Short mmCIF file of C-alpha atoms in Angstrom, two decimals:
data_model
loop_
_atom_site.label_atom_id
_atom_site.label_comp_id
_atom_site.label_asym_id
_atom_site.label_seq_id
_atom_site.Cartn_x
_atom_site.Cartn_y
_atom_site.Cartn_z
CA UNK A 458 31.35 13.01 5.68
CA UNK A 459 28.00 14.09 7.25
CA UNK A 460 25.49 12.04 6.27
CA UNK A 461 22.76 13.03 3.68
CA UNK A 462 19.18 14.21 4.37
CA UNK A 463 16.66 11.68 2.70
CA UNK A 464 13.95 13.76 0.58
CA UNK A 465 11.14 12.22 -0.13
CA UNK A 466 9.28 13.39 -3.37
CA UNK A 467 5.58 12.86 -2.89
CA UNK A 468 3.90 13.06 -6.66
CA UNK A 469 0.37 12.31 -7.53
CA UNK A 470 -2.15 13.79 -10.20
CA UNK A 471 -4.39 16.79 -9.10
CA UNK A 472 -6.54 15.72 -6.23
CA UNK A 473 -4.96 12.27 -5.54
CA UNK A 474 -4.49 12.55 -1.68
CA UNK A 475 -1.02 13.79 -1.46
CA UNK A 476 -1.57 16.65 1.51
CA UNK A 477 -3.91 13.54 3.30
CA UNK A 478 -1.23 11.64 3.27
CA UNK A 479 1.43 14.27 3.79
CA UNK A 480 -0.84 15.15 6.99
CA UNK A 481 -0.86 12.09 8.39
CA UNK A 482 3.40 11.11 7.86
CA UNK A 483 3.48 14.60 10.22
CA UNK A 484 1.02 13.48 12.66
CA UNK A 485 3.20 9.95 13.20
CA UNK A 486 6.74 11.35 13.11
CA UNK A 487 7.51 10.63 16.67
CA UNK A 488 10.19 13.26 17.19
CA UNK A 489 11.75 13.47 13.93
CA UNK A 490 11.79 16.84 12.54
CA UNK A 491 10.87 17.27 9.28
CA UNK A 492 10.71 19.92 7.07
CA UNK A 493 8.02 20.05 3.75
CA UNK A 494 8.21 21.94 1.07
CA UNK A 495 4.92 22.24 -0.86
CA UNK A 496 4.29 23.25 -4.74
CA UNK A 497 1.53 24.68 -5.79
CA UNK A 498 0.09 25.23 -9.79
CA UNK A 499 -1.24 28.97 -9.96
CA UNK A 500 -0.72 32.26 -8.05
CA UNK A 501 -2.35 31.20 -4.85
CA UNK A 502 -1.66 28.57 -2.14
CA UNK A 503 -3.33 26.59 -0.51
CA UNK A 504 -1.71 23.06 0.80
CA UNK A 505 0.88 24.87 2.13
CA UNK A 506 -1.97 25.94 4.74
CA UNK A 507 -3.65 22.73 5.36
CA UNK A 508 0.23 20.92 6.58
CA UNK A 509 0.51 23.82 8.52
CA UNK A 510 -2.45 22.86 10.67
CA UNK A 511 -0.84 19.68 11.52
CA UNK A 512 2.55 20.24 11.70
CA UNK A 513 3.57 22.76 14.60
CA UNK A 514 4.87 20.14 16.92
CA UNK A 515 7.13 18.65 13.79
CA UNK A 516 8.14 21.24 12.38
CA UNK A 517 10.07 24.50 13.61
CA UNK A 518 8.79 27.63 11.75
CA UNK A 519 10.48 28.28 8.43
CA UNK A 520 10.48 24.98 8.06
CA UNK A 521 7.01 24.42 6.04
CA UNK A 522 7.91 26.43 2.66
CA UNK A 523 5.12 26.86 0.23
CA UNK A 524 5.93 27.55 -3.67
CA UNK A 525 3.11 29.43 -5.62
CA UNK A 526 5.29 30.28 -8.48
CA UNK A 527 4.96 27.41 -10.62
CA UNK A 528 5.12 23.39 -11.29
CA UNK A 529 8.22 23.00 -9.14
CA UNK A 530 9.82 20.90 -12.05
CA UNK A 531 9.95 24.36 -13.90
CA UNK A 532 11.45 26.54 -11.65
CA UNK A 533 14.19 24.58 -10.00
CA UNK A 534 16.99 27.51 -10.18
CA UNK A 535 14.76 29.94 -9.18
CA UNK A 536 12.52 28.22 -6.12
CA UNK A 537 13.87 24.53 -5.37
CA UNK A 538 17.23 25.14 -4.87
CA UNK A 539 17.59 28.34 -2.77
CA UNK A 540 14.83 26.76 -1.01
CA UNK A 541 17.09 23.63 -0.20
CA UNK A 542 19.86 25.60 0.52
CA UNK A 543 17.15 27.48 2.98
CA UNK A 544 16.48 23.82 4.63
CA UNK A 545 19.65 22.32 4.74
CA UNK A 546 21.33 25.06 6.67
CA UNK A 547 19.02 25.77 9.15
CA UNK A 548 20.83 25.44 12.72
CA UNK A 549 19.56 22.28 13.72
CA UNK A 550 20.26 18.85 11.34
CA UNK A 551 16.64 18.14 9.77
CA UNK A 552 15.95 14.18 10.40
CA UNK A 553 13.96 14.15 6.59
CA UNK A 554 12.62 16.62 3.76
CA UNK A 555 9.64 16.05 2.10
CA UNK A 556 8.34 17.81 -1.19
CA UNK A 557 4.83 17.34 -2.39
CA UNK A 558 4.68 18.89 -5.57
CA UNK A 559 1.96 20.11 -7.74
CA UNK A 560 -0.19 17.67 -9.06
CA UNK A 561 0.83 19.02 -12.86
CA UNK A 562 4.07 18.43 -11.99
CA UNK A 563 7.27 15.86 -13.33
CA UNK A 564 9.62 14.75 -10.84
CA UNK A 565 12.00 13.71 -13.46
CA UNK A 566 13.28 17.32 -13.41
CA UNK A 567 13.22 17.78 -9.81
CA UNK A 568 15.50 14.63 -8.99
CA UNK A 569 18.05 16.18 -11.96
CA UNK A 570 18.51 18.74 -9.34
CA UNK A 571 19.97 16.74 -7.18
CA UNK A 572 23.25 17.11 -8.63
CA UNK A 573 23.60 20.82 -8.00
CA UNK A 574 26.64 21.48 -6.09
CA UNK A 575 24.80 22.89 -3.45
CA UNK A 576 22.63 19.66 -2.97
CA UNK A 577 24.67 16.67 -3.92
CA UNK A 578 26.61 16.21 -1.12
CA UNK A 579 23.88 17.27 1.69
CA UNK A 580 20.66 15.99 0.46
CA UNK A 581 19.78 12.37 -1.71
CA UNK A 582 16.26 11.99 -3.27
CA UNK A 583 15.55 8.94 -1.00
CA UNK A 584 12.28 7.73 -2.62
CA UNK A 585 9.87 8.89 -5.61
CA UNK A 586 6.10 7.77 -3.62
CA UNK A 587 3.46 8.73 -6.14
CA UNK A 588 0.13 8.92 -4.93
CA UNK A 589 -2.58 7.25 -7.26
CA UNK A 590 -6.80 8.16 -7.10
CA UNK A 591 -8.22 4.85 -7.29
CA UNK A 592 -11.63 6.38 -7.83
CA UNK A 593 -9.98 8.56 -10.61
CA UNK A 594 -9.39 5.77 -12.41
CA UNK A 595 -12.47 3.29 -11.88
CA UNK A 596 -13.99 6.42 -13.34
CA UNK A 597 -12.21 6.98 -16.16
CA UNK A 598 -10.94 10.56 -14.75
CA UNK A 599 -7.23 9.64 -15.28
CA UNK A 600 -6.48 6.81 -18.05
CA UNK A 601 -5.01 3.46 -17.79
CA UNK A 602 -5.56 1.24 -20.70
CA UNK A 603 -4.58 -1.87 -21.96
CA UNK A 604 -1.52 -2.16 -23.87
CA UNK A 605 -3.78 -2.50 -27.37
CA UNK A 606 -5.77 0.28 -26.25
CA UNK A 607 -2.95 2.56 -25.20
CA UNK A 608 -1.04 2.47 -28.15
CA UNK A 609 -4.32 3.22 -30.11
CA UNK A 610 -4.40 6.34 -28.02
CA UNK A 611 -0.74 7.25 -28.74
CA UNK A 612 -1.14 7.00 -32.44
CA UNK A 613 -4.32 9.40 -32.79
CA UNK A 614 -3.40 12.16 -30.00
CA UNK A 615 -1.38 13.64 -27.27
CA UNK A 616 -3.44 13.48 -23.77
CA UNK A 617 -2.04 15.77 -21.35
CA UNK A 618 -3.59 14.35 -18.36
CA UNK A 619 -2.42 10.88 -19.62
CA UNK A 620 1.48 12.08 -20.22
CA UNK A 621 1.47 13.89 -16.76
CA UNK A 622 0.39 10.85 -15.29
CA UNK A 623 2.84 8.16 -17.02
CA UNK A 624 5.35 10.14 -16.46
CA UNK A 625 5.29 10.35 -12.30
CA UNK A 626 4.45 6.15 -12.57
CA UNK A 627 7.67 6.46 -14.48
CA UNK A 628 9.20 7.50 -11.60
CA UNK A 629 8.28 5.65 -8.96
CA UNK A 630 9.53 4.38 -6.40
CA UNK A 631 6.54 3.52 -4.00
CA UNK A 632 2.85 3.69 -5.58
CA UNK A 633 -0.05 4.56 -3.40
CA UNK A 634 -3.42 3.54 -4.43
CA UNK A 635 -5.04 5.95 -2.19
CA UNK A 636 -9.13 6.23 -1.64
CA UNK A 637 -8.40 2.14 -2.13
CA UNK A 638 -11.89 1.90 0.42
CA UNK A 639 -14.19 3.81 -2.42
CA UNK A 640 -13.78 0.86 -5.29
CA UNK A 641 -15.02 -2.19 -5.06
CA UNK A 642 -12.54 -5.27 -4.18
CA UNK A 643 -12.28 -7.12 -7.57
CA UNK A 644 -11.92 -3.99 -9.62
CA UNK A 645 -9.15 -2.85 -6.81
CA UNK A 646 -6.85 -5.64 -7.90
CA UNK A 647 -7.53 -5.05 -11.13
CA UNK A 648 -6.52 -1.29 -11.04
CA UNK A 649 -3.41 -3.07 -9.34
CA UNK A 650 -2.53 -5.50 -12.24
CA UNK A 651 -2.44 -2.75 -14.66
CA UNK A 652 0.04 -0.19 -12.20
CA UNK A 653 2.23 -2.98 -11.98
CA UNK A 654 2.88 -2.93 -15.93
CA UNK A 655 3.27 0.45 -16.04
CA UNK A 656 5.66 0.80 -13.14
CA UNK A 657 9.36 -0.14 -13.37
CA UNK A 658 10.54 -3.42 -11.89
CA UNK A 659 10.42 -4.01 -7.93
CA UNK A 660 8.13 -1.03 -7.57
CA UNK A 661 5.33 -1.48 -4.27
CA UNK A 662 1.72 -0.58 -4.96
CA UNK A 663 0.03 -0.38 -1.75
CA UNK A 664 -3.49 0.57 -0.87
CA UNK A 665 -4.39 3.53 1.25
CA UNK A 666 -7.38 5.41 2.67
CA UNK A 667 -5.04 8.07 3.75
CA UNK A 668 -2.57 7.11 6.17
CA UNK A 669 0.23 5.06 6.09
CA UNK A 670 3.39 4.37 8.97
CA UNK A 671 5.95 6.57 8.03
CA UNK A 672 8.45 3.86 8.00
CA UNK A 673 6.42 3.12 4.18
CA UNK A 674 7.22 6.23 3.28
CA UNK A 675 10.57 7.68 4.45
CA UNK A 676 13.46 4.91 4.02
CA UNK A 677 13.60 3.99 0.23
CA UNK A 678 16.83 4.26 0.03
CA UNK A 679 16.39 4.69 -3.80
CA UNK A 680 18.95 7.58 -4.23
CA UNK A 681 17.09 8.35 -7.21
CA UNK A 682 18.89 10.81 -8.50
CA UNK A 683 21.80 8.33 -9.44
CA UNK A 684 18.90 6.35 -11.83
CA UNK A 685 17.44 8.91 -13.75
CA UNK A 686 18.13 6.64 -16.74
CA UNK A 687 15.22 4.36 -15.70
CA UNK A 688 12.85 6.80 -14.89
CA UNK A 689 12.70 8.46 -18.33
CA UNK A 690 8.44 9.26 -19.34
CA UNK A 691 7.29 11.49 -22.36
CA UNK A 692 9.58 14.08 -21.36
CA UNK A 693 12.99 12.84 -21.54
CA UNK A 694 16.50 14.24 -21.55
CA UNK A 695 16.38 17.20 -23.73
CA UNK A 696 12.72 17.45 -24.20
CA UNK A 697 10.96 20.32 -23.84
CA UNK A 698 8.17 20.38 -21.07
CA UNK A 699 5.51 23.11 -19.67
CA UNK A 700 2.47 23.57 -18.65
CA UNK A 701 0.62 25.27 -21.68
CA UNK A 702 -2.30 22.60 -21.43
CA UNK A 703 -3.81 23.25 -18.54
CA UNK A 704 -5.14 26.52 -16.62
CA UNK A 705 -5.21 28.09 -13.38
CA UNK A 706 -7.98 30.33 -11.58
CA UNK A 707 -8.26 32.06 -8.12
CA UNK A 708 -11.47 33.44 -6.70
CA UNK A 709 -12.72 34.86 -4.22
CA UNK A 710 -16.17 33.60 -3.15
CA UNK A 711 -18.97 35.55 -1.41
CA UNK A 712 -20.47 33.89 1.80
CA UNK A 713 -22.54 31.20 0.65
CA UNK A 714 -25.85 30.59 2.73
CA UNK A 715 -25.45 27.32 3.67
CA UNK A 716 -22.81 24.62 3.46
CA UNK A 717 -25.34 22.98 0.80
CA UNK A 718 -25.30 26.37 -1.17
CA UNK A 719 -21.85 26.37 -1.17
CA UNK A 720 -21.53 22.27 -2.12
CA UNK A 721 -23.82 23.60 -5.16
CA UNK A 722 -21.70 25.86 -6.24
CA UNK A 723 -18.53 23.94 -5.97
CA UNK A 724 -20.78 21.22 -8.05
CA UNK A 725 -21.64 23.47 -10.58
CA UNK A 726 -18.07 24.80 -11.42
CA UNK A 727 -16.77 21.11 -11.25
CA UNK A 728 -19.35 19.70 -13.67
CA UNK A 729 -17.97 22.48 -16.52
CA UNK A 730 -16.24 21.21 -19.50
CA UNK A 731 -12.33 20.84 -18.80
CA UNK A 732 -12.61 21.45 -14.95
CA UNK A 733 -10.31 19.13 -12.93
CA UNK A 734 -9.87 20.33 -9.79
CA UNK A 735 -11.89 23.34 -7.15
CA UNK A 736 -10.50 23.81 -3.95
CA UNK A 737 -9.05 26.56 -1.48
CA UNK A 738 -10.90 28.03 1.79
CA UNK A 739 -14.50 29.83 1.48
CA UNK A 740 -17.18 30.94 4.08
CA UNK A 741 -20.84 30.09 5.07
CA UNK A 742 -22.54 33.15 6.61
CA UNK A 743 -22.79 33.37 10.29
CA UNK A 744 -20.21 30.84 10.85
CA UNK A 745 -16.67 32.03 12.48
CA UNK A 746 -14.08 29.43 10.74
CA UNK A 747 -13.57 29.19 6.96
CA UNK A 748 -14.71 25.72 4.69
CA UNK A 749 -11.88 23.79 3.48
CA UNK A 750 -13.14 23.03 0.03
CA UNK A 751 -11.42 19.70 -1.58
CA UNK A 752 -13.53 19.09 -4.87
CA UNK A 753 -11.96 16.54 -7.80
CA UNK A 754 -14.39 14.53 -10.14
CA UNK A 755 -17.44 13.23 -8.73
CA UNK A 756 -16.01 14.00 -5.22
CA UNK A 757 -16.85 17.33 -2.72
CA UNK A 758 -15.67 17.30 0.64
CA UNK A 759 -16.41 20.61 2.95
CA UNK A 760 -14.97 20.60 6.28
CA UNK A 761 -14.67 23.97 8.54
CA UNK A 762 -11.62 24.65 9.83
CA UNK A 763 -10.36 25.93 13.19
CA UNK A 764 -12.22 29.30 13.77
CA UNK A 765 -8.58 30.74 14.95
CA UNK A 766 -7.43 29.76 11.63
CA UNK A 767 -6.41 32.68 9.62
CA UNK A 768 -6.61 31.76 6.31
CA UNK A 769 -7.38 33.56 2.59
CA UNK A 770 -10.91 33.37 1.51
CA UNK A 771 -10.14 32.22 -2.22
CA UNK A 772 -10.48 28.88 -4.15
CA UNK A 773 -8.39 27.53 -7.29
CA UNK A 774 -9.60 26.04 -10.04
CA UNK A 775 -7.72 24.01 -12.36
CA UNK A 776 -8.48 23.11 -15.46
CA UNK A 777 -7.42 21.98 -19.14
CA UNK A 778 -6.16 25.01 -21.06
CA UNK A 779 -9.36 26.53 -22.81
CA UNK A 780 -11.77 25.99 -19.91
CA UNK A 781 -14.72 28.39 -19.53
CA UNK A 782 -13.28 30.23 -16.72
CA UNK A 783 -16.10 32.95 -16.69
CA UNK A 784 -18.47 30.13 -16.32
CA UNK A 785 -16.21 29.10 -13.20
CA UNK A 786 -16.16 32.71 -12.00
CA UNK A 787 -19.68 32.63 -11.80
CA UNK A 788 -20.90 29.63 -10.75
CA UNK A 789 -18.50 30.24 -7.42
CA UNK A 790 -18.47 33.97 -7.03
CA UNK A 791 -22.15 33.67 -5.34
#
C-alpha cells in the first residue's frame, strides 16, 4: 500500500503565531514539498498571502489553498475534503500537508474527517501542534486558571474565548509557547506548569520566538485520527458547535499619512470593547508596497511588504459577537 501523507494540523487562538511559524517550517524544508492549506474566519483572506511570500521554492502552485468560507471545522464536506482530494492527487507525491486553521477554530472536527473514504487510506493526521501566545496569557488575554478558580468560572458562565482555547489544548499533540522571549523567565515556567495540567499525558510544551526545526514539527506520528476519544473538549461527540460568539469585519482603509498614523488607528480599533484581533494589508501615502498589519492585544507590528507584492488593501477585524463594528469602521477607515 502507498504510504500515507502526514498532515500536520497547526491550531492556535487568534493571533498566536501560527503563519510565523508556518513561515519559517517553509523556509527550512530542504527539498520536501509541501503543500498548506490555510483557514481563514470571515469573507476575506489574508494568511493565505503572507505563506505565499515564502513559499515559492516549496511549494508548486496550487499547492498553497486558502479557505475564506468559514472555521474549517464547519465546513469539512464542503471545503476540507475536496480540497484534500485537490492535494492528494496532484501529479507529483506531496512529502507533507500542513493546515493552519483559523484561530476560532476546533480541530476535533477536522481530524473526524480523516475517516472519509477519500482520505483514510491516503492521508493520516500526523500531529495536532497548537500554538500558544505566551504574552496572551501573562496578560490575561486568553485564560488559564487554577483548578479552584476554573471551576468557579465554569459554574457562573460560558467563556467563548476560554472553550475555544481548551478545546485545541485538548487536542494536542505538540504545544508551542510561542513569543516565549516577551515574558519574563519565572512567570515562563509558570505559564508551563499550568499547560502541562491541561494537556493530555506525554504532550511537549516547547518555547518559541517563532521558528522551530521542522523535524519538531512534522514527524508526530500521532495518527490522531485513530484517538479522537482522548481528545474530547467542550464540544464533544454529538455536540453542537459554531461560531455565533464572535464577529468578523473587512475594511478597506484609506492611505494613512504615516506609518505612526496608521499604528494609531490600528490602536484605536484594538483598544474597543470586544476587539481581538486587526490585521490584513493597508497603505501609507507615497510609499509603493502595502503594510502588513498584525495587531492582537497590547501588540502592533507594521512591516511593508515587497513593493511587487500584489495584494488587497483591506484589514479584518475580529471580535466577540456584539462588538461596535461602526466604531471599528471608523477608527480604521481614515
Amino acid at each position: 500500500m502507498t504510504a500515507r501523507v502526514p498532515v500536520t494540523v497547526l491550531t492556535g487562538f487568534l493571533g498566536a503565531g501560527k503563519t510565523t511559524l508556518l513561515r519559517a517550517l517553509l523556509n527550512q524544508s530542504s527539498g520536501r514539498r509541501i503543500a498548506v492549506i490555510v483557514n481563514e474566519f470571515g469573507d476575506a483572506g489574508f494568511d493565505g498571502a503572507l505563506v505565499e511570500d515564502c513559499g515559492a521554492s516549496v511549494c508548486a502552485p496550487g499547492d498553497i489553498v486558502e479557505l475564506t468560507n468559514g472555521c474549517i471545522c464547519c465546513t469539512v464536506a464542503d471545503d476540507f475534503i475536496p480540497t484534500m482530494e485537490k492535494l492528494l492527487n496532484r501529479d507529483t507525491p506531496l512529502d507533507a500537508i500542513v493546515i493552519e486553521t483559523s484561530g476560532l477554530a476546533l480541530p476535533q472536527p477536522l481530524l473526524k474527517a480523516f475517516a472519509w473514504p477519500a482520505v483514510k487510506t491516503r492521508a493520516t493526521a500526523d500531529g495536532v501542534v497548537t500554538v500558544v501566545d505566551a504574552l496572551a496569557l501573562s496578560e490575561g488575554r486568553v485564560p488559564l486558571d487554577d483548578d479552584a478558580v476554573k471551576a468557579q468560572r465554569d459554574a457562573t458562565h460560558d467563556d467563548p474565548i476560554e472553550e475555544v482555547f481548551e478545546d485545541q489544548l485538548a487536542c494536542a499533540d505538540l504545544v508551542v509557547l510561542s513569543k516565549s522571549d516577551l515574558v519574563a523567565p519565572d512567570q515562563l515556567a509558570a505559564l508551563e506548569a499550568k499547560l502541562a495540567s491541561r494537556v493530555r499525558p506525554n504532550v511537549r510544551i516547547v518555547r518559541s520566538h517563532g521558528t522551530l526545526a521542522p523535524s519538531v514539527l512534522i514527524g508526530l506520528d500521532a495518527e490522531a485520527e485513530n484517538d479522537l476519544a482522548s481528545r474530547a473538549g467542550h464540544h464533544a461527540e454529538g455536540e453542537e458547535h459554531d461560531h455565533d460568539d464572535f464577529d468578523s469585519l473587512v475594511i478597506t482603509p484609506q492611505p494613512a499619512e504615516t506609518l505612526d498614523a496608521m499604528k494609531a488607528r490600528v490602536g484605536d480599533a484594538l483598544g474597543l470593547d470586544g476587539v481581538l484581533r486587526v490585521k490584513g494589508h493597508a497603505r501609507v501615502a507615497g510609499k509603493p508596497a502595502p503594510v502588513v498589519v498584525q495587531a492582537v492585544g497590547s501588540r502592533i507590528d507594521l512591516a511593508f511588504a515587497r513593493p511587487d507584492a500584489e495584494r488587497s488593501d483591506h484589514l479584518v477585524v475580529i471580535g466577540l459577537k456584539g462588538f461596535d463594528t461602526d466604531a471599528a469602521r471608523r477608527a480604521l477607515a481614515g
